[in-house]
PDB file of C-alpha atoms in Angstrom:
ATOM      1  CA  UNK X   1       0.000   0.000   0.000  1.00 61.00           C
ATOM      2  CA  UNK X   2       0.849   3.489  -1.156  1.00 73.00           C
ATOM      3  CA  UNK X   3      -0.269   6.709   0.068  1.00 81.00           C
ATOM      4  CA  UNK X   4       0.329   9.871  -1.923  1.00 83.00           C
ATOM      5  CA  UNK X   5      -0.356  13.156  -1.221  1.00 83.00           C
ATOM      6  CA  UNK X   6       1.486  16.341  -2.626  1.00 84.00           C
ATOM      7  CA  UNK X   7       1.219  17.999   1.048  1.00 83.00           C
ATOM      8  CA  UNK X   8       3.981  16.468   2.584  1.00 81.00           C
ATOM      9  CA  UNK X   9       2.136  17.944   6.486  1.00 82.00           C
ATOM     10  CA  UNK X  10      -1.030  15.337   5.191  1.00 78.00           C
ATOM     11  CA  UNK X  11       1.914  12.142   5.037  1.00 79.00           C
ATOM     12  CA  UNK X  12       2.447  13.509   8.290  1.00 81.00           C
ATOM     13  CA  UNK X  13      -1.126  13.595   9.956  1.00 77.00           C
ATOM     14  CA  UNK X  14      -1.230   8.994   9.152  1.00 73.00           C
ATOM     15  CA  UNK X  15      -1.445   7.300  11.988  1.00 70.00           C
ATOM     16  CA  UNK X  16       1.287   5.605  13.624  1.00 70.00           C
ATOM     17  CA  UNK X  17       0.150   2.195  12.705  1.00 65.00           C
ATOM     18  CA  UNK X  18       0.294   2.450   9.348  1.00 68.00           C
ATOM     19  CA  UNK X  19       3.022   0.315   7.738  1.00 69.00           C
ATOM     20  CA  UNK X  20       3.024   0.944   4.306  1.00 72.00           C
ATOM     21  CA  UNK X  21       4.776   3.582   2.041  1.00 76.00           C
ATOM     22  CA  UNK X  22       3.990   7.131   1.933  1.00 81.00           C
ATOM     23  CA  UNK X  23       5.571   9.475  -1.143  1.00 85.00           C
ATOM     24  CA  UNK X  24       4.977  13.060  -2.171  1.00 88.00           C
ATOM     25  CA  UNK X  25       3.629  13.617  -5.105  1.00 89.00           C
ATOM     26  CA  UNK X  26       0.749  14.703  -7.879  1.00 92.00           C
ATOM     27  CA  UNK X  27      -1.338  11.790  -8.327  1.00 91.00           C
ATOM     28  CA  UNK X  28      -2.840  14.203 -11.144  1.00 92.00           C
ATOM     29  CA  UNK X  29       0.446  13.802 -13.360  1.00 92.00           C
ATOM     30  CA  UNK X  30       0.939  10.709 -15.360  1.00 92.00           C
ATOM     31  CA  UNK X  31       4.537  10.637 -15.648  1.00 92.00           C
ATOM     32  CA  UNK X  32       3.936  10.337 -12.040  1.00 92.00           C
ATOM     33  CA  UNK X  33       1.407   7.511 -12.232  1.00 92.00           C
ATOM     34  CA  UNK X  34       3.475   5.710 -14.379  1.00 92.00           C
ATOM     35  CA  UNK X  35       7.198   6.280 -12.231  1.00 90.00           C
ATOM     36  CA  UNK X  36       5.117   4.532  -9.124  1.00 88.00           C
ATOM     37  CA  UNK X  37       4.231   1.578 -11.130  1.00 90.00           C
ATOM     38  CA  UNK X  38       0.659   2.478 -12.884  1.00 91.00           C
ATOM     39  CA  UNK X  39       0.441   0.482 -15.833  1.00 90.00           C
ATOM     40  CA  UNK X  40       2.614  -1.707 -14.510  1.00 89.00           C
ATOM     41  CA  UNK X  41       2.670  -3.635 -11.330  1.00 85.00           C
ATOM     42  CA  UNK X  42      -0.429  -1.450  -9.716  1.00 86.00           C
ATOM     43  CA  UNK X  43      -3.492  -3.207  -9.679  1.00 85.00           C
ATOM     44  CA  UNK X  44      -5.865  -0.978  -7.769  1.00 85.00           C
ATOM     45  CA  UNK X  45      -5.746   2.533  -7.005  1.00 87.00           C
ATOM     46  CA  UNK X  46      -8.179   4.823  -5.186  1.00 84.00           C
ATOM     47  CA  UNK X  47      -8.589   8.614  -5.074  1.00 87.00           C
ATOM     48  CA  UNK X  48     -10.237  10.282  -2.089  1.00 83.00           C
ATOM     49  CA  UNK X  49      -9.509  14.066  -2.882  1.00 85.00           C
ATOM     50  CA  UNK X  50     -12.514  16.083  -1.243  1.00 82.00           C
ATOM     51  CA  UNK X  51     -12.032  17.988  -4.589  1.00 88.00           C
ATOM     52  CA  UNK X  52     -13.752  15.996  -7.534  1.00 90.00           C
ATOM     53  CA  UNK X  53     -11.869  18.084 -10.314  1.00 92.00           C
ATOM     54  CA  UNK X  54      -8.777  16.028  -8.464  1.00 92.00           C
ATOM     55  CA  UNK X  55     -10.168  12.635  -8.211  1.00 91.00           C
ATOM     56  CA  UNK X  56     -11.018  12.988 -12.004  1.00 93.00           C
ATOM     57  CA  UNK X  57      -8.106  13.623 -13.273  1.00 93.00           C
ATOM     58  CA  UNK X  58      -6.158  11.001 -11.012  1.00 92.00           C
ATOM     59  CA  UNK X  59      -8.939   8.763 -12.810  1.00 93.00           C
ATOM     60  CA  UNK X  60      -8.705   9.877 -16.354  1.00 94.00           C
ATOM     61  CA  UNK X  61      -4.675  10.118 -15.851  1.00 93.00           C
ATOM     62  CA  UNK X  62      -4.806   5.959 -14.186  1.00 93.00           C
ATOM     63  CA  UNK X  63      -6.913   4.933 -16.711  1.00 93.00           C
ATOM     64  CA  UNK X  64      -5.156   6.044 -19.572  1.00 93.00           C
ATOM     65  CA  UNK X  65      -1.788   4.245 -18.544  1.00 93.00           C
ATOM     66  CA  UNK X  66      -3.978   0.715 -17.669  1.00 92.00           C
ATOM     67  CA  UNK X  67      -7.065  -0.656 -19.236  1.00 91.00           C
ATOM     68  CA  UNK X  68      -7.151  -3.070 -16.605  1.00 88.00           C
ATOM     69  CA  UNK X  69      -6.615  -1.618 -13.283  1.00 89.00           C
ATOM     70  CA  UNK X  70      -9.246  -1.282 -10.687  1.00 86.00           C
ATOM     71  CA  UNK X  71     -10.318   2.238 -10.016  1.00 88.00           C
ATOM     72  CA  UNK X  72     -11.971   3.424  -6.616  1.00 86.00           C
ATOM     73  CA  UNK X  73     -13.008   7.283  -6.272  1.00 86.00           C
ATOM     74  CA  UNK X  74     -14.783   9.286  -3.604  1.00 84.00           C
ATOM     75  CA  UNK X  75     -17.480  11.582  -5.161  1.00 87.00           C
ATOM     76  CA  UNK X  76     -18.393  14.937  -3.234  1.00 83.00           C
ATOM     77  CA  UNK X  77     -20.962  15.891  -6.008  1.00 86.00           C
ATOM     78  CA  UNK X  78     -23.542  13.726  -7.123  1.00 83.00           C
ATOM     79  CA  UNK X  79     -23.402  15.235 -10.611  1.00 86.00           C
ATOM     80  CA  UNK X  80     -20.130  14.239 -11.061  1.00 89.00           C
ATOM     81  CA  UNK X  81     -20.343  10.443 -10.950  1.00 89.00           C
ATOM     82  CA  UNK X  82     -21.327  10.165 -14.140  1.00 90.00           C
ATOM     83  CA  UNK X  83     -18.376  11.793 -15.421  1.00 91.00           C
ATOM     84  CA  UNK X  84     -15.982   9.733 -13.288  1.00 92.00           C
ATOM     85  CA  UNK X  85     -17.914   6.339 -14.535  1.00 90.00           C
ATOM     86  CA  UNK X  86     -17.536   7.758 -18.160  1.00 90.00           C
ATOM     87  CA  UNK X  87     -13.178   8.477 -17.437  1.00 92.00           C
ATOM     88  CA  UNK X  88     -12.969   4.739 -16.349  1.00 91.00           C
ATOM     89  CA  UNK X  89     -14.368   4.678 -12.061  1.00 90.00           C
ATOM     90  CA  UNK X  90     -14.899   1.068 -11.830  1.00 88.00           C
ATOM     91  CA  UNK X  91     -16.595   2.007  -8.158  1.00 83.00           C
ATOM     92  CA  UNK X  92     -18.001   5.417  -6.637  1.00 85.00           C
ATOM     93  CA  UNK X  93     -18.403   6.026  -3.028  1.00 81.00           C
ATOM     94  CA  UNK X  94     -20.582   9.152  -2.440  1.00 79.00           C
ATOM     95  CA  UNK X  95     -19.597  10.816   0.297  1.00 70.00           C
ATOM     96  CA  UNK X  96     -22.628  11.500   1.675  1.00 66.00           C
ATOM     97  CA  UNK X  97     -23.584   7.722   1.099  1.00 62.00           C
ATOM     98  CA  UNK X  98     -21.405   6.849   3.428  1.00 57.00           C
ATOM     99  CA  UNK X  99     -22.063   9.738   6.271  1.00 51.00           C
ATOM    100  CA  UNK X 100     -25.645   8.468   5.496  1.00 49.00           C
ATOM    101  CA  UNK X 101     -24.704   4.486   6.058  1.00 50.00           C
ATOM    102  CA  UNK X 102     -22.650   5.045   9.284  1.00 49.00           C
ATOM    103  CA  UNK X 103     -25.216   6.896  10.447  1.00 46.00           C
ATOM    104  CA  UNK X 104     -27.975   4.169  10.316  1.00 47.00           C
ATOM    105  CA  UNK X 105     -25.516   1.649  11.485  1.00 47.00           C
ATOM    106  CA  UNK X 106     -24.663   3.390  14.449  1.00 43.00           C
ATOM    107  CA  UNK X 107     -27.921   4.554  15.699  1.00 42.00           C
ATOM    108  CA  UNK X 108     -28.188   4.015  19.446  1.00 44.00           C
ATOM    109  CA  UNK X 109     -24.411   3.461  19.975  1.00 41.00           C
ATOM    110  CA  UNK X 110     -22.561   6.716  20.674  1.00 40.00           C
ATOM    111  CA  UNK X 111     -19.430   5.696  21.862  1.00 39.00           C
ATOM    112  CA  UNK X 112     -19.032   3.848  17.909  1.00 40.00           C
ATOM    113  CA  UNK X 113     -20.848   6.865  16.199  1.00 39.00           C
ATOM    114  CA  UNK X 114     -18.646   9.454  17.491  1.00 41.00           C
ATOM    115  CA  UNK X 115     -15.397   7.460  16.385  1.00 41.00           C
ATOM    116  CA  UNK X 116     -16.730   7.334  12.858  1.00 42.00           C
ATOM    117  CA  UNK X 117     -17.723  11.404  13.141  1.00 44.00           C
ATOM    118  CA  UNK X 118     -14.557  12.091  14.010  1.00 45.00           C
ATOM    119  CA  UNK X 119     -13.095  10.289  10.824  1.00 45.00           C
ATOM    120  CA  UNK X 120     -15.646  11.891   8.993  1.00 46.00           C
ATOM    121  CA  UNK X 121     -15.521  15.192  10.527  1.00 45.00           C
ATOM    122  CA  UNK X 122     -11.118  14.680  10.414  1.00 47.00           C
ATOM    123  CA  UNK X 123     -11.846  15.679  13.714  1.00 45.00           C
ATOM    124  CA  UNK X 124     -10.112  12.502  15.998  1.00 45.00           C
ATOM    125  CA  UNK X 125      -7.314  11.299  14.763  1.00 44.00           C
ATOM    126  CA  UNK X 126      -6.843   8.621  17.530  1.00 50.00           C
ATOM    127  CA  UNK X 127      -9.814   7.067  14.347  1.00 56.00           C
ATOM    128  CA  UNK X 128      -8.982   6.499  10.914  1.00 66.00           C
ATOM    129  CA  UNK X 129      -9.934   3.996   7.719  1.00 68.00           C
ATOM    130  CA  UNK X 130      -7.922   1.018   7.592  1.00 75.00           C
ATOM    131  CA  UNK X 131      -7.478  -2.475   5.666  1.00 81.00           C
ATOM    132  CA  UNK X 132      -7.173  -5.899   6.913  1.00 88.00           C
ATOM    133  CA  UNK X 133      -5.650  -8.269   4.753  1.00 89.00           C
ATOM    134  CA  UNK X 134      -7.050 -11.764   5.498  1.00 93.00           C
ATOM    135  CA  UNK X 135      -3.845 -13.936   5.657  1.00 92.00           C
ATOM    136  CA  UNK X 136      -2.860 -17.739   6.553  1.00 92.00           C
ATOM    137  CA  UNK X 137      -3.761 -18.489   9.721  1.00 92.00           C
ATOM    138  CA  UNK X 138      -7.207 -16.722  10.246  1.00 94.00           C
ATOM    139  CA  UNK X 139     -10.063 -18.344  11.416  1.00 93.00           C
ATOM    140  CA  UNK X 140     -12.252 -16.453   9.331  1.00 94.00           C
ATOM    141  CA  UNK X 141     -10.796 -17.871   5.872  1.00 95.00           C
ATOM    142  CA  UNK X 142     -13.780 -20.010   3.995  1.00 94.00           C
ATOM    143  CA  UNK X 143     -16.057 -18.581   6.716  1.00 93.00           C
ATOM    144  CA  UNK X 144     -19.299 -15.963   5.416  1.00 94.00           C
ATOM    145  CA  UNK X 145     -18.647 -12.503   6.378  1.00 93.00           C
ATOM    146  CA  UNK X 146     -22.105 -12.038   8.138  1.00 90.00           C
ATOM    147  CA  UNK X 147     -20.037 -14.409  10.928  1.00 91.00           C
ATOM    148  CA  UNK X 148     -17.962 -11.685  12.001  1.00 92.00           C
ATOM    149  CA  UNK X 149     -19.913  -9.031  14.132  1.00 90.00           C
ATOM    150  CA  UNK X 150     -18.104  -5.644  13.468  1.00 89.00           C
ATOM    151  CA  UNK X 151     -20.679  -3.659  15.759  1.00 84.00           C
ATOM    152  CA  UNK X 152     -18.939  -5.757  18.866  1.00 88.00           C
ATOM    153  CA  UNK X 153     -15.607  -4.316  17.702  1.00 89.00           C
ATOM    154  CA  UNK X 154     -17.392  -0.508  17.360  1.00 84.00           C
ATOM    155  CA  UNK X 155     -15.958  -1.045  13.672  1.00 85.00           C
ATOM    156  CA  UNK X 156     -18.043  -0.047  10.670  1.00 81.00           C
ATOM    157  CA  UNK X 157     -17.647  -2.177   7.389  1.00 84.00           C
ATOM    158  CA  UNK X 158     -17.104  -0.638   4.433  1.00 80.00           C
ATOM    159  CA  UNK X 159     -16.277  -2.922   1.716  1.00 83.00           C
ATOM    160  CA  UNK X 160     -13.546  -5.857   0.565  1.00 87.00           C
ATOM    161  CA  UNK X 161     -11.482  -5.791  -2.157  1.00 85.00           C
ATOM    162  CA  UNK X 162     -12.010  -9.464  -3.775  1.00 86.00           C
ATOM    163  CA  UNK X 163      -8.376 -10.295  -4.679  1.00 83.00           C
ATOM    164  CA  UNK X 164      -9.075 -13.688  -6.728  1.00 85.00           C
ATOM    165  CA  UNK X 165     -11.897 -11.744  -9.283  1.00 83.00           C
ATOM    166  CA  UNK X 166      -9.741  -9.213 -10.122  1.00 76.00           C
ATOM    167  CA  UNK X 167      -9.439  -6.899  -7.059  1.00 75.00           C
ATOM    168  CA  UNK X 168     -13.518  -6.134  -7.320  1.00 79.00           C
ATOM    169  CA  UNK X 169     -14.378  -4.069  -4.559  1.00 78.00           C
ATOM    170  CA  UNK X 170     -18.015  -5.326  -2.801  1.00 82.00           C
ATOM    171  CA  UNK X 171     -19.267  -2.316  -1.035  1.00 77.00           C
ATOM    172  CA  UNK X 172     -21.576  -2.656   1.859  1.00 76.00           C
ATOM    173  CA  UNK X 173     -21.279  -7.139   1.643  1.00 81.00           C
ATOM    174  CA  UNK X 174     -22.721  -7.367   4.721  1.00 72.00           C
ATOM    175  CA  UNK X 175     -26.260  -7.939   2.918  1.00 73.00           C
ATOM    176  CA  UNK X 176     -25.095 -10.782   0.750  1.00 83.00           C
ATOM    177  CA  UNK X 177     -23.462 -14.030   1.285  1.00 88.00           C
ATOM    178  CA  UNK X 178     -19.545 -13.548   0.956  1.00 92.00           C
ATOM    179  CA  UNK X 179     -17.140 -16.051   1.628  1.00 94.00           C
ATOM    180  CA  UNK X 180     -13.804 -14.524   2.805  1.00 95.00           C
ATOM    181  CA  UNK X 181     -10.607 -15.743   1.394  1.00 94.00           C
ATOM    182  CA  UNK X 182      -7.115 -15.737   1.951  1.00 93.00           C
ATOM    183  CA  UNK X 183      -5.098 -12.510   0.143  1.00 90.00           C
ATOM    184  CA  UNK X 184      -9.257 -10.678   0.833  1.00 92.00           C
ATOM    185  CA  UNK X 185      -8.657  -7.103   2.200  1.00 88.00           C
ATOM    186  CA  UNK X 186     -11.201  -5.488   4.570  1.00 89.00           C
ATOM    187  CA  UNK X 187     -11.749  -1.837   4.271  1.00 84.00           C
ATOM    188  CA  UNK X 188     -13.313  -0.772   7.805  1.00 84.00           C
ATOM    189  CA  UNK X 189     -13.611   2.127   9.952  1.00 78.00           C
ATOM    190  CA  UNK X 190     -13.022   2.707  13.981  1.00 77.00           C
ATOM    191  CA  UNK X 191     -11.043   3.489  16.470  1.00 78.00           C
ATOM    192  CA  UNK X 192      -7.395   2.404  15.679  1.00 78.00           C
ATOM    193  CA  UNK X 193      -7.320   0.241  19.146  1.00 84.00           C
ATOM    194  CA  UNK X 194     -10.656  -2.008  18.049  1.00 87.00           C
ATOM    195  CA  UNK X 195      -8.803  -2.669  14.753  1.00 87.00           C
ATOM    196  CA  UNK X 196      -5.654  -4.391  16.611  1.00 88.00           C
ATOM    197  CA  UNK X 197      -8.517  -5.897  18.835  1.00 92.00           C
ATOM    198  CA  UNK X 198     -10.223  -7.709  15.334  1.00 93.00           C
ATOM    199  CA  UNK X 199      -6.744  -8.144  14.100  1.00 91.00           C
ATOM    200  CA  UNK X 200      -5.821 -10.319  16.734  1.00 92.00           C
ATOM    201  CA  UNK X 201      -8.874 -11.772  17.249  1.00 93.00           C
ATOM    202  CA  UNK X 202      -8.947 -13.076  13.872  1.00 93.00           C
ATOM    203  CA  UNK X 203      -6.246 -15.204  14.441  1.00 91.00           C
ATOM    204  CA  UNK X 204      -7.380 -16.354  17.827  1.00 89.00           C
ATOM    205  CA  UNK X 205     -11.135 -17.014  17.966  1.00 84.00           C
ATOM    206  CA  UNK X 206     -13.528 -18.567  16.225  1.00 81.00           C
ATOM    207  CA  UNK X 207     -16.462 -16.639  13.975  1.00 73.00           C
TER     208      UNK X 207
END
């Protein structure tokens, strides 16, 4: 996992659990697309600029360089997803949808709600959005999604990126039956302590 950002005080701002890489730079240029591997060894990137003009171009520019790769963009206009599905979005995740989703989630438990406001709001940064790659060893591999209860964890589930169908990201699964997989990366949202808690949990309980 990447993270780029031309604002070198937002690399700053990630938590301290993140692991991954973190480089300066305009997602909006293709000659940087391409020097980071876009066309090449990338297979899914995602753009969450709150400006749409942004997120367009990082799609247009992504696009462009690969026909295949899978391409996740936050929308903060509605009238703008159609332009983003005609540049090449293969998924589009209003903003507002998801204030709207956490909201009914989280009705009646405060102490969850106001950890997803604050991520929302960029308010508490003791909260962020995180993955969880499902990996060897985890009791949850070959076992339906609808077996793990997030809600206990104060986590919100927002999608998994289906790494044997080509990296298709399943928004909201919750509702269907999904069989989790080894390589299958979570995409929730909580406090960063009740992530470790799943994390670990994962590998030590049964669902």
């Amino acid at each position: 996992v990447i993270v780029i950002d031309i604002d070198d005080e937002a690399l700053d701002k990630l938590p301290l659990s993140y692991s991954g890489f973190k480089i300066k730079g305009d997602a909006t240029d293709t000659d940087f697309l391409r020097k980071i591997g876009v066309g090449n060894n990338v297979s899914t990137i995602i753009a969450v600029e709150e400006d749409d003009a942004t997120n367009l171009s990082i799609v247009l520019g992504a696009r462009m360089l690969d026909p295949k790769i899978q391409i996740i963009t936050l929308v903060n206009e509605s009238e703008v997803e159609n332009k983003l599905k005609l540049a090449g979005a293969n998924f589009i995740v209003n903003s507002n949808q998801i204030s709207a989703y956490v909201a009914s989630e989280y009705i009646g438990q405060p102490v969850a709600f106001e950890a997803v406001d604050g991520i929302l709001l960029d308010d508490d940064r003791s909260a962020e959005v995180n993955e969880i790659e499902i990996v060897e060893g985890m009791n949850v591999i070959n076992r339906d999604i609808n077996s793990i209860n997030f809600e206990d964890y104060n986590l919100t589930l927002i999608g998994v990126i289906n790494r044997e169908n080509d990296n298709e990201f399943i928004f909201n699964p919750i509702n269907i039956e999904y069989i989790l997989k080894e390589k299958d990366i979570l995409i929730v949202i909580g406090y960063r302590q009740s992530l470790k808690d799943l994390k670990s949990d994962f590998l030590s309980k049964f669902f």
